[in-house]
Coordinates of C-alpha atoms in Angstrom, one line a residue:
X1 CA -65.6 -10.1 23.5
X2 CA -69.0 -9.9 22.1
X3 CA -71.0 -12.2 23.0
X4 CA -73.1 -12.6 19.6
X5 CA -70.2 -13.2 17.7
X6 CA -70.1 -17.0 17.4
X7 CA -66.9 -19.0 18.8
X8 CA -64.5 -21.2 17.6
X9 CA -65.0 -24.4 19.2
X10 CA -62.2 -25.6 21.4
X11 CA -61.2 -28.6 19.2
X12 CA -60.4 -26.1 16.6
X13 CA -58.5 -23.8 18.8
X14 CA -54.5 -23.4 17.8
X15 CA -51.8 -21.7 19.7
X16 CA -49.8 -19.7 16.6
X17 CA -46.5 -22.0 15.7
X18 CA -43.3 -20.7 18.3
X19 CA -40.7 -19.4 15.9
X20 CA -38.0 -22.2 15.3
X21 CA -34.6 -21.0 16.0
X22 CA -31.9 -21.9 13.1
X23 CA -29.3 -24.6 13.9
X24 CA -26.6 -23.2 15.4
X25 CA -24.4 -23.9 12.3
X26 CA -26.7 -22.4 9.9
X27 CA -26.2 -19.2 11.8
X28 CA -22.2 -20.1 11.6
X29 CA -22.4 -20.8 8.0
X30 CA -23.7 -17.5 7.5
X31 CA -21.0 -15.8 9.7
X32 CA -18.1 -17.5 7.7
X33 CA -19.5 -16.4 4.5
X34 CA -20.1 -13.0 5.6
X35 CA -16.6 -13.2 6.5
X36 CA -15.3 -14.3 3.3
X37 CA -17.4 -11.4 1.4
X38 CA -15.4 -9.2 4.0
X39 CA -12.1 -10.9 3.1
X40 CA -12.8 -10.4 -0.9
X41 CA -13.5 -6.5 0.0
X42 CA -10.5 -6.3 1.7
X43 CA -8.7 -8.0 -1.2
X44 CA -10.5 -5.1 -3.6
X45 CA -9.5 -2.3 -1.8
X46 CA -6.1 -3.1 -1.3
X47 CA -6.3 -3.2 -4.9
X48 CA -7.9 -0.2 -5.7
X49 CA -7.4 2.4 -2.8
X50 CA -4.4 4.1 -4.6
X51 CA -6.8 4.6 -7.4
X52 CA -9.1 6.5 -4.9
X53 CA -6.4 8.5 -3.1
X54 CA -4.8 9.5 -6.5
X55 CA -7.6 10.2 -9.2
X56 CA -11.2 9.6 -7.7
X57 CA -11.3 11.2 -4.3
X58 CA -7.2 12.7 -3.9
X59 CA -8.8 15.3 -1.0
X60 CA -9.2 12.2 1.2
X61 CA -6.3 10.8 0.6
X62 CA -5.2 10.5 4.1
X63 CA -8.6 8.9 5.5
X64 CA -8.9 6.5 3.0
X65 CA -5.2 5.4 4.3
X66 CA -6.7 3.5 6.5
X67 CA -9.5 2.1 4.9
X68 CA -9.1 -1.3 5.0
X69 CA -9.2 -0.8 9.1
X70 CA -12.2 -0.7 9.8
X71 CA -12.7 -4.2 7.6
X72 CA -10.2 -6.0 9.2
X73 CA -11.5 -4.8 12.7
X74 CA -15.3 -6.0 11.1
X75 CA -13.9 -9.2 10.6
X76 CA -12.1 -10.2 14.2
X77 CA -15.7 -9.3 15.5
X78 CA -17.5 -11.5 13.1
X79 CA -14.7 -14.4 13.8
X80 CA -15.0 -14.3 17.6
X81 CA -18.7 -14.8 17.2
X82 CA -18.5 -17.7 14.9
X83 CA -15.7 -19.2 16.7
X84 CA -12.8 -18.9 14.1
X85 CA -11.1 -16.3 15.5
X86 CA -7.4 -17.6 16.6
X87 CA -6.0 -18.8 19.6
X88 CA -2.9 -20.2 19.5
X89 CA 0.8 -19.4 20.9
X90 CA 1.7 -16.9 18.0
X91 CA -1.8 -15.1 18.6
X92 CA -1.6 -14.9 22.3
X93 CA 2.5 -13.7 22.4
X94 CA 1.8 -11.2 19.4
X95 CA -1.1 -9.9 22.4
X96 CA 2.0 -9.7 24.7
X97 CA 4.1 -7.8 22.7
X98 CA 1.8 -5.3 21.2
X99 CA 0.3 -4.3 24.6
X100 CA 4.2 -4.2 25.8
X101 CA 5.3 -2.3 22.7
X102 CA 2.2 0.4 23.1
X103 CA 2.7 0.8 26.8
X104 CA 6.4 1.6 26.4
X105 CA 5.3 3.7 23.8
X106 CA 3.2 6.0 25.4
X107 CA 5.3 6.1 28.8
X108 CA 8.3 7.4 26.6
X109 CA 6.8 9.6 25.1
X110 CA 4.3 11.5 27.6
X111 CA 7.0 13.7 29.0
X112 CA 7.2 15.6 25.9
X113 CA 4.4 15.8 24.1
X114 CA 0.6 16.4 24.7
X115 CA -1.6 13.3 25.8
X116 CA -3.4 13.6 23.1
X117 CA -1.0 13.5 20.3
X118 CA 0.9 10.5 22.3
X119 CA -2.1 8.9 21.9
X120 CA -2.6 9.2 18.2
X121 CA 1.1 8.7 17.0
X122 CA 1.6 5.4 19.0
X123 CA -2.0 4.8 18.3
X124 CA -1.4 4.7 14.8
X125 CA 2.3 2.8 14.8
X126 CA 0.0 0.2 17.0
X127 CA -2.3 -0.2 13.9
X128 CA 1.0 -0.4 11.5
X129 CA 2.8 -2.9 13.4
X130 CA 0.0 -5.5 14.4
X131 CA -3.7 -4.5 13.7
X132 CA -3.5 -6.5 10.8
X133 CA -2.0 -9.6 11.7
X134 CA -4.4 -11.9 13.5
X135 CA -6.1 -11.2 10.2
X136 CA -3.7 -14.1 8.4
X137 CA -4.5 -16.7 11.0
X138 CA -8.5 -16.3 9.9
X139 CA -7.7 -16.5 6.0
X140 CA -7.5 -20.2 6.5
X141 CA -10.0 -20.8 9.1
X142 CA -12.3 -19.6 6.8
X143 CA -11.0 -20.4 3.4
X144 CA -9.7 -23.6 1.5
X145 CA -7.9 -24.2 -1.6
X146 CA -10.7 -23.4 -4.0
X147 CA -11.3 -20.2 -2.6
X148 CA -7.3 -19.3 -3.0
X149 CA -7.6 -20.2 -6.6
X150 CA -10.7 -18.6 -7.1
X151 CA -8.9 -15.4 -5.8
X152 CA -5.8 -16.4 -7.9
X153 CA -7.9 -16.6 -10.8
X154 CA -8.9 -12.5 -10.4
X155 CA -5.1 -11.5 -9.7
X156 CA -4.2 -13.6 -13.2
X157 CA -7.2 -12.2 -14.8
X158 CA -6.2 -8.6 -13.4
X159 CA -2.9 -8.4 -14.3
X160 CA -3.7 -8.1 -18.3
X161 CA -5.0 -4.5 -17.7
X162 CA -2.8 -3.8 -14.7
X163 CA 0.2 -4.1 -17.4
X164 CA -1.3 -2.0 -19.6
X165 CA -1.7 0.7 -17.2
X166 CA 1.8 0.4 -15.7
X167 CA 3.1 1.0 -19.9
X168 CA 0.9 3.6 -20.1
X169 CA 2.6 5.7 -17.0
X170 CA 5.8 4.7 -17.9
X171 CA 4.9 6.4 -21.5
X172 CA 3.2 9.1 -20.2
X173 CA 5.0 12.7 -19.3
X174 CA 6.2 12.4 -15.0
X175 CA 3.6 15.4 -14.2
X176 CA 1.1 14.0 -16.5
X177 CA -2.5 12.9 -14.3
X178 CA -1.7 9.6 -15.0
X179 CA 1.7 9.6 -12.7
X180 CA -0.1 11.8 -10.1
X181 CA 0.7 10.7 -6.6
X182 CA -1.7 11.0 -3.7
X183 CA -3.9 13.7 -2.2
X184 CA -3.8 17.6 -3.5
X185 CA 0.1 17.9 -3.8
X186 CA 2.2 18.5 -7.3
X187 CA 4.9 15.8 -6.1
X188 CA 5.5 13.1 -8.7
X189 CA 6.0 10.0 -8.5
X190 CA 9.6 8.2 -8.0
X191 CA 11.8 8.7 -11.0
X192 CA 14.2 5.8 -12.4
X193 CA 16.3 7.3 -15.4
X194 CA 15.5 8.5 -18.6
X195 CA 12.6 11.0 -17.6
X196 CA 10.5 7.9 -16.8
X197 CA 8.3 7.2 -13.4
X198 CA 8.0 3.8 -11.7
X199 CA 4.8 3.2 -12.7
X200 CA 2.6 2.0 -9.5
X201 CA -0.8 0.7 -12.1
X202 CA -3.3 1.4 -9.7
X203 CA -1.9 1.6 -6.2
X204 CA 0.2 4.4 -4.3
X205 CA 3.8 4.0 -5.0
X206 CA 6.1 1.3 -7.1
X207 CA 5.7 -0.9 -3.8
X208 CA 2.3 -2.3 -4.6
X209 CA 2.7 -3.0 -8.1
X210 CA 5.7 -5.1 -7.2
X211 CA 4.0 -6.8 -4.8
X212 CA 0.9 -7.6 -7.5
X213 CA 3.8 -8.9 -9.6
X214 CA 5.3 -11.3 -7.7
X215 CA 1.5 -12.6 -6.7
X216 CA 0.2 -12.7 -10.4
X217 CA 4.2 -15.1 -10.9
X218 CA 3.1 -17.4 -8.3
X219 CA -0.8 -18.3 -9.3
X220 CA 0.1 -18.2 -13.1
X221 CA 3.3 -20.7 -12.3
X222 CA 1.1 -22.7 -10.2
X223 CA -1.8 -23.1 -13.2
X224 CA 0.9 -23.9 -15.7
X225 CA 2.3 -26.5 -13.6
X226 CA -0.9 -28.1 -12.2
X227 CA -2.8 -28.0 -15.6
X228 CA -5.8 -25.8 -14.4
X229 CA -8.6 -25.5 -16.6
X230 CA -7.9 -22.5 -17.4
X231 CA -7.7 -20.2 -21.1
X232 CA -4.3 -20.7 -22.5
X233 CA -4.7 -17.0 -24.0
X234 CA -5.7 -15.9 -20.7
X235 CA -2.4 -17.9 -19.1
X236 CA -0.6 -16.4 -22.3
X237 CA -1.4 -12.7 -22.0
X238 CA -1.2 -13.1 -18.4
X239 CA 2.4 -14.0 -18.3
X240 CA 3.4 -11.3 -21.3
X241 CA 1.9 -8.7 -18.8
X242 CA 4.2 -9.9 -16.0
X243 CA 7.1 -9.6 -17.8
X244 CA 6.1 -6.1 -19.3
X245 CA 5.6 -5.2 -15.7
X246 CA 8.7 -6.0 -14.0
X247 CA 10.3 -4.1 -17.6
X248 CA 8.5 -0.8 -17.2
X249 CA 8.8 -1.0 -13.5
X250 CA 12.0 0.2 -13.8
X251 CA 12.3 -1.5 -9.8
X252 CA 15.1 -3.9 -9.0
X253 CA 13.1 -4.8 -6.5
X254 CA 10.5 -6.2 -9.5
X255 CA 13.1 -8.4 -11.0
X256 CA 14.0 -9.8 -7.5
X257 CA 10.3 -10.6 -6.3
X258 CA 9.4 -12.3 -9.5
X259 CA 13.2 -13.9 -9.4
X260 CA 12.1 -15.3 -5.6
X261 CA 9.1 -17.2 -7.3
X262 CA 11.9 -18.5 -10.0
X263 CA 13.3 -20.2 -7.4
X264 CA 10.3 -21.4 -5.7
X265 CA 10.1 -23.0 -9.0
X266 CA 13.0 -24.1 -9.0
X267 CA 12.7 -25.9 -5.6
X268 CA 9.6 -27.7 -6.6
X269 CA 11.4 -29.0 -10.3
X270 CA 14.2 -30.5 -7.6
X271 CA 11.8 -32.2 -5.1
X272 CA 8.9 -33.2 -7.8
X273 CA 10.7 -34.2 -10.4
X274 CA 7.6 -34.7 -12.8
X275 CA 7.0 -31.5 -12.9
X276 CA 9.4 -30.9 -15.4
X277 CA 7.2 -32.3 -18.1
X278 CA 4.5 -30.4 -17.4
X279 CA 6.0 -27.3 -17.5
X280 CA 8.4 -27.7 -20.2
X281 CA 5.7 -26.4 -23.2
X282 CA 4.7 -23.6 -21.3
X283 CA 8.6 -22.3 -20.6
X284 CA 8.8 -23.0 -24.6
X285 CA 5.9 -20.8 -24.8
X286 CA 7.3 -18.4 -22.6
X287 CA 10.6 -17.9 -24.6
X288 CA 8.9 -17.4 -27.7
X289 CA 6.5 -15.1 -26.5
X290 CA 9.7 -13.0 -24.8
X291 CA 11.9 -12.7 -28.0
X292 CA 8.7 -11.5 -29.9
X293 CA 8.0 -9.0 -27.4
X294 CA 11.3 -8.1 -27.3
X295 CA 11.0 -5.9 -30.9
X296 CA 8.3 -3.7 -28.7
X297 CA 9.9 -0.5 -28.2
X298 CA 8.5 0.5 -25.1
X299 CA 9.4 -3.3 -23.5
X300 CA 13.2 -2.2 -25.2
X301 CA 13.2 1.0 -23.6
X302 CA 12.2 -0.2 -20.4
X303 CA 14.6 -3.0 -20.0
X304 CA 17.7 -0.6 -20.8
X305 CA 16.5 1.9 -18.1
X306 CA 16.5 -1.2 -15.8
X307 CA 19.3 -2.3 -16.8
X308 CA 20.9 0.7 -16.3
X309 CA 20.1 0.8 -12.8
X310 CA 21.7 -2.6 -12.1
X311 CA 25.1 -1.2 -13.7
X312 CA 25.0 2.1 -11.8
X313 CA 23.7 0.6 -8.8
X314 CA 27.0 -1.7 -8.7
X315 CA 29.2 0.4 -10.3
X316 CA 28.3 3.1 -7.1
X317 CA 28.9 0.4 -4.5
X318 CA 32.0 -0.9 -6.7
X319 CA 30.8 -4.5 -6.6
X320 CA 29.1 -6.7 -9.2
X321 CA 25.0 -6.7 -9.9
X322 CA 24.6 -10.2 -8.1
X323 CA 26.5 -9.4 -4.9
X324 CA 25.1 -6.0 -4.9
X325 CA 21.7 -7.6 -4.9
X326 CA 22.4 -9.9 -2.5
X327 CA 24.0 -6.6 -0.1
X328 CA 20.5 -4.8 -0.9
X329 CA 18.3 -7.6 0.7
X330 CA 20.2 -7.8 3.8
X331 CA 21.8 -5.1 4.9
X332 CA 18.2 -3.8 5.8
X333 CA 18.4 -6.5 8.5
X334 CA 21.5 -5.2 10.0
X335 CA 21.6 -1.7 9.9
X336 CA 19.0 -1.0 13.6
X337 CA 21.8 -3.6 15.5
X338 CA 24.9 -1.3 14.7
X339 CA 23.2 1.6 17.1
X340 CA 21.3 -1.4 19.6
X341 CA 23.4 -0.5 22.4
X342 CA 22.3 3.5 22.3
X343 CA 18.8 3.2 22.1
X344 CA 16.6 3.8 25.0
X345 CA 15.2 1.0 27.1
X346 CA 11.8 1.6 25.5
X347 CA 13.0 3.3 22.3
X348 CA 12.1 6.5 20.9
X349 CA 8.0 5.8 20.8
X350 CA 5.8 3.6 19.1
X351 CA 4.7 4.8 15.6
X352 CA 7.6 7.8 15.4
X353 CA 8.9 6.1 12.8
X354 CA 6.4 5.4 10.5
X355 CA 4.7 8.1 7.5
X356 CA 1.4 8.5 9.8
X357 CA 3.1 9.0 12.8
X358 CA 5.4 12.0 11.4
X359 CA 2.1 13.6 10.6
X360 CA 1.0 14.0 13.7
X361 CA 4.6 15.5 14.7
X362 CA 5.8 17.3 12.0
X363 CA 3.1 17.8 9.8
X364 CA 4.4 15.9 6.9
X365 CA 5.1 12.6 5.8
X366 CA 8.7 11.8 6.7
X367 CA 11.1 9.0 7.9
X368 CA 12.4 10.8 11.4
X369 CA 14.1 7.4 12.6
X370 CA 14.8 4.9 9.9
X371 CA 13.8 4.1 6.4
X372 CA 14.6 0.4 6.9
X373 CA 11.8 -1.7 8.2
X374 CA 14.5 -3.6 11.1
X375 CA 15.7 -0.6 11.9
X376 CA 12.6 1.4 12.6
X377 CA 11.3 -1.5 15.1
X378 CA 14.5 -1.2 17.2
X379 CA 14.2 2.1 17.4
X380 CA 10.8 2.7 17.9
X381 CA 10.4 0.0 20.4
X382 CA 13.8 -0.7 21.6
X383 CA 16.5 -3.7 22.1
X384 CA 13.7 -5.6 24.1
X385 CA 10.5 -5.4 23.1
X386 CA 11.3 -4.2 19.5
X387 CA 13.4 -7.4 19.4
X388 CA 11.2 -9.3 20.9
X389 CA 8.3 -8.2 17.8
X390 CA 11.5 -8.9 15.1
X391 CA 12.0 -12.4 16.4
X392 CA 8.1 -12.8 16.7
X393 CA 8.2 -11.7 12.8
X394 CA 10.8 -14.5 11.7
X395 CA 9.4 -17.2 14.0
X396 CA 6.2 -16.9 12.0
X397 CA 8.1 -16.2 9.0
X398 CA 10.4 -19.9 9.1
X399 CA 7.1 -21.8 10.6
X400 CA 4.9 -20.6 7.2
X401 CA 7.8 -21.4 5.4
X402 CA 8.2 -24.8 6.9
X403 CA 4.3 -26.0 6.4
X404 CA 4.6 -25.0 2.6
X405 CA 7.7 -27.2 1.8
X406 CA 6.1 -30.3 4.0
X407 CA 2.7 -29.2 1.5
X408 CA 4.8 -29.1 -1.3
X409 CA 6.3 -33.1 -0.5
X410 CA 2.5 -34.1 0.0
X411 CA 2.4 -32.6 -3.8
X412 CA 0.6 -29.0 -3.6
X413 CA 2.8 -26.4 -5.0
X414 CA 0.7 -23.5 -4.5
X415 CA 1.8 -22.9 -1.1
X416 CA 5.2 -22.6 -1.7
X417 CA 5.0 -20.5 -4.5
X418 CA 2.6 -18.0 -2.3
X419 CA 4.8 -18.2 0.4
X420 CA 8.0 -16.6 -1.8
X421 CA 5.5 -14.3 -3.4
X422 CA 4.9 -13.1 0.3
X423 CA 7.6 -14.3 2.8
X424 CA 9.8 -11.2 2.5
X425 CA 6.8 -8.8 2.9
X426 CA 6.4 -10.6 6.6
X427 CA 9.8 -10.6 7.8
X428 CA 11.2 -7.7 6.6
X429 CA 8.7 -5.6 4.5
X430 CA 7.7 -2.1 5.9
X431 CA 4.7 -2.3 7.9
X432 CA 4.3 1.4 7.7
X433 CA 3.2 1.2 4.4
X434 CA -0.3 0.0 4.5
X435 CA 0.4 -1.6 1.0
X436 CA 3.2 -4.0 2.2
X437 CA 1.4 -4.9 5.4
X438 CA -1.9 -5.9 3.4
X439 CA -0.1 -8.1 1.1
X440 CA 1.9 -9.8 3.6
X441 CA -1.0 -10.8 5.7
X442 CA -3.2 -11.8 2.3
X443 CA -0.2 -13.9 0.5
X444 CA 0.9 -15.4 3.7
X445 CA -2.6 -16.3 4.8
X446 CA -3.4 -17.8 1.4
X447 CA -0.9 -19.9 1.7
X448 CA -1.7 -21.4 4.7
X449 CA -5.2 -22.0 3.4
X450 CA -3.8 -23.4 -0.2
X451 CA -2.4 -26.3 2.1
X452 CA -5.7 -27.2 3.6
X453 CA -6.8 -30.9 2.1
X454 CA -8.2 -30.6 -1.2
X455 CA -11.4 -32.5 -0.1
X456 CA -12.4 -29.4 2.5
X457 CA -14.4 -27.8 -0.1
X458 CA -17.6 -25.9 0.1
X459 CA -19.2 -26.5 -3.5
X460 CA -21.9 -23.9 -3.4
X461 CA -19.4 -21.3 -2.3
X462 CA -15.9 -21.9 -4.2
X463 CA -16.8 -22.4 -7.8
X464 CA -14.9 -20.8 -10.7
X465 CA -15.9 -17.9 -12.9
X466 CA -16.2 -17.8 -16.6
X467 CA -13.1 -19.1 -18.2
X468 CA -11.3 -20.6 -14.5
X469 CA -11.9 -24.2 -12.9
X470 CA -15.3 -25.8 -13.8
X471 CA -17.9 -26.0 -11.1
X472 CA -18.3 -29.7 -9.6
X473 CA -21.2 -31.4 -9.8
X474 CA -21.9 -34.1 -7.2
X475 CA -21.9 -37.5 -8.4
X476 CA -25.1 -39.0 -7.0
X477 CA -27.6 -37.6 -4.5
X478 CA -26.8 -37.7 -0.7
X479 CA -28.2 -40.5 1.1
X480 CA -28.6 -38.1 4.1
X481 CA -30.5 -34.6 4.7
X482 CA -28.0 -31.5 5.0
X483 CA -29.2 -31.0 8.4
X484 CA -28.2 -35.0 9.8
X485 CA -25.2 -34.7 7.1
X486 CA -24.2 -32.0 9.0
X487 CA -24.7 -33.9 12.5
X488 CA -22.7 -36.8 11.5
X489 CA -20.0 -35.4 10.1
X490 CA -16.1 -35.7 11.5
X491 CA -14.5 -32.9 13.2
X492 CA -11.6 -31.3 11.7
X493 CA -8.3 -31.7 12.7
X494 CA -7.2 -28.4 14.1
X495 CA -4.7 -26.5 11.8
X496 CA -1.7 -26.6 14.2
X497 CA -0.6 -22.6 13.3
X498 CA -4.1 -21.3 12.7
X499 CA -5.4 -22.5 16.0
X500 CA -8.8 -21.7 15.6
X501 CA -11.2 -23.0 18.2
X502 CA -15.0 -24.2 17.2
X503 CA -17.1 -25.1 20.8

């Protein structure tokens, strides 16, 4: 110090300010949004990665498989920390049965192949079968019914364009870029008479576009029967492209997805009986909008095809369309239980049955046990613990189920129209297919969230875009600070399926 430098006298003297620490839910706020932002990124590339595996980047088509991993992995780690993650009975015995499942695995299959292939193939049917899944019990720990329509408002919004696309493959030549499937191979995509593909718009295979379908059916039923602000020629086009979809999609599956969310509709007319009057002008609109589009060629062209399918498709099994249809949805569930009493203890190996896992054995996509999802489970895990996942499956299936129709008496319709748009994706849907298992957890765990009460809304977050619901504005000023609002404010009732904690 030098000593003819003059000093501060000691009155004047300051220690420097200690950093405050945020509130500890400031930082939580933060973690839940970043979580959202996650959640909407994990919405857009389940939207979009068949666009990158067939057109933008086809040479990485089998990394960019599992894309959405390392998200949903992203996201457990951000939950834990902010106290979301879940809990509950269905989170701790789907634990259980995974760790069983991949134990089993691996001990079957270690006398005959290399450790380090064991490791990837049961790795990856690990990943199929339940990676995913805690990621539909953090959906509504995180987001409430403005959020779902917010994300319902996108999916009615995106399926003008998504139409359009679907037409144009279903115009276009089979081994035209357009119908390309993905990665660096000349395969096509699935044909369904008439020299025409099953269009997939922008994902994979057929599987996703039907599963965009029956979402788009549910949120556009839902604003025509709740009255949302929304553009009618947006609600208009909307539902034209829906019905051009399922006709170019030349998919029974299509018409029985959307036909689900018919009688989700149908469920709500008998148990809210006001409904009816609401949605009677927009059924009027629908009808005329139909017969007009009905002098489209393309919409003609693709009906006949589909309806040609229906007629073979029964006149092959020698049974009529509806009971065919009806055979088709269930015999899926029946088919593993024929050959239960031959399998092995621990099955043939976890992940031997799915696309991925054939890679790693045979070098090629391929179905080496079973092409039905039921089936595949048994035999990949066995009569115990593959059961044990399949009952797992339905338990959460009937519970979801059970919560929307007890939402649905409390007057909220949304979550039972999301729940047929995704029920059968749960319970029975392939989980191989990356597609199928994203949508299942997304649908099923926005319609757990669309039965949160309405008043659980975070303004600054869950506004509308251009043309959707209008942004509230608060009526007066609040009479506290955030901060002591914050304080004073009730605890939430825990969700009794999410079972997220918050210490």
């Amino acid at each position: 110090m030098n000593p003819n430098q003059p000093q501060m006298p000691v009155a004047m003297r300051r220690k420097a300010p200690a950093t405050v620490a945020p509130p500890p839910w400031l930082e939580r706020d933060k973690l839940i949004e970043n979580i959202r932002r996650l959640i909407w990124l994990y919405f857009l590339l389940l939207i979009f990665e068949g666009a990158l595996r067939k057109w933008i980047v086809p040479r990485y088509s089998d990394p960019l498989l599992i894309i959405r991993d390392p998200i949903a992995i992203l996201i457990y780690l951000l939950a834990i920390k902010a106290r979301v993650f879940p809990r509950g009975n269905f989170m701790w015995s789907l634990v259980i049965i995974s760790l069983l499942c991949w134990t089993a695995g691996i001990l079957v299959l270690l006398p005959y192949l290399p450790i380090q292939t064991v490791i990837l193939v049961t790795g990856y049917g690990f990943r199929s079968n339940f990676l995913h899944l805690p990621l539909l019990f953090i959906i509504p720990g995180v987001f409430n019914p403005a959020h779902v329509r917010r994300m319902g408002w996108w999916i009615i919004l995106g399926m003008i364009p998504m139409a359009l696309l679907m037409a144009y493959q279903f115009h276009a030549a089979p081994d035209s870029f357009i119908n390309r499937t993905v990665g660096l191979g000349e395969a096509q995509q699935i044909q369904t008479g008439g020299g025409k593909i099953r269009p997939p718009g922008t994902f994979s295979f057929i599987s996703g576009a039907i599963l965009y379908l029956s979402a788009a059916a549910a949120f556009l039923l839902h604003a025509a029967l709740s009255k949302l602000p929304y553009k009618n020629w947006i609600l208009g086009a909307s539902g034209l492209s829906v019905i051009v979809g399922i006709a170019v999609s030349g998919s029974r599956s299509a018409v029985l997805s959307v036909g689900l969310i018919l009688v989700a509709l149908a469920v709500i007319l008998v148990v809210r009986p006001s409904a009816v009057t609401k949605f009677g002008r927009v059924l009027l609109l629908v009808i005329i909008l139909g017969w007009a589009l009905g002098h489209v060629p393309i919409f003609r062209e693709g009906v006949g095809i589909l309806s040609d399918r229906f007629t073979e498709s029964a006149a092959e099994a020698d049974t009529s369309i509806a009971r065919g249809m009806v055979s088709r949805v269930f015999e899926g569930f029946f088919e593993g239980f024929k050959v239960i009493d031959r399998m092995p203890w621990g099955g043939y190996g976890l992940g031997i049955g799915t696309n991925g896992g054939a890679r790693f054995l045979v070098g090629r996509a391929a179905f080496l046990l079973a092409e039905n999802e039921w089936a595949r489970i048994l035999l990949e895990s066995g009569p115990f613990f593959g059961l044990a996942f399949l009952l797992w499956r339905a338990a959460l299936t009937f519970r979801i189920g059970y919560l929307a129709f007890l939402q649905l008496l409390l007057g909220r319709t949304l979550p039972l129209f999301l729940f047929a748009a995704g029920f059968y994706s749960l319970i029975g849907g392939p989980f191989g297919q990356p597609t199928n298992v994203g949508f299942a957890v997304l649908l099923m765990g926005l319609c757990l969230a669309a039965g949160k009460p309405e008043n659980d809304v975070d303004l600054s977050a869950a506004t509308e875009p251009a043309g959707g619901v209008k942004k509230i504005a608060p009526s007066k000023l609040p009479s506290r600070s955030a901060y002591s609002a914050r304080l004073h404010q009730p605890i939430d009732a825990r969700d009794p399926l999410n079972d997220s904690v918050d210490r």
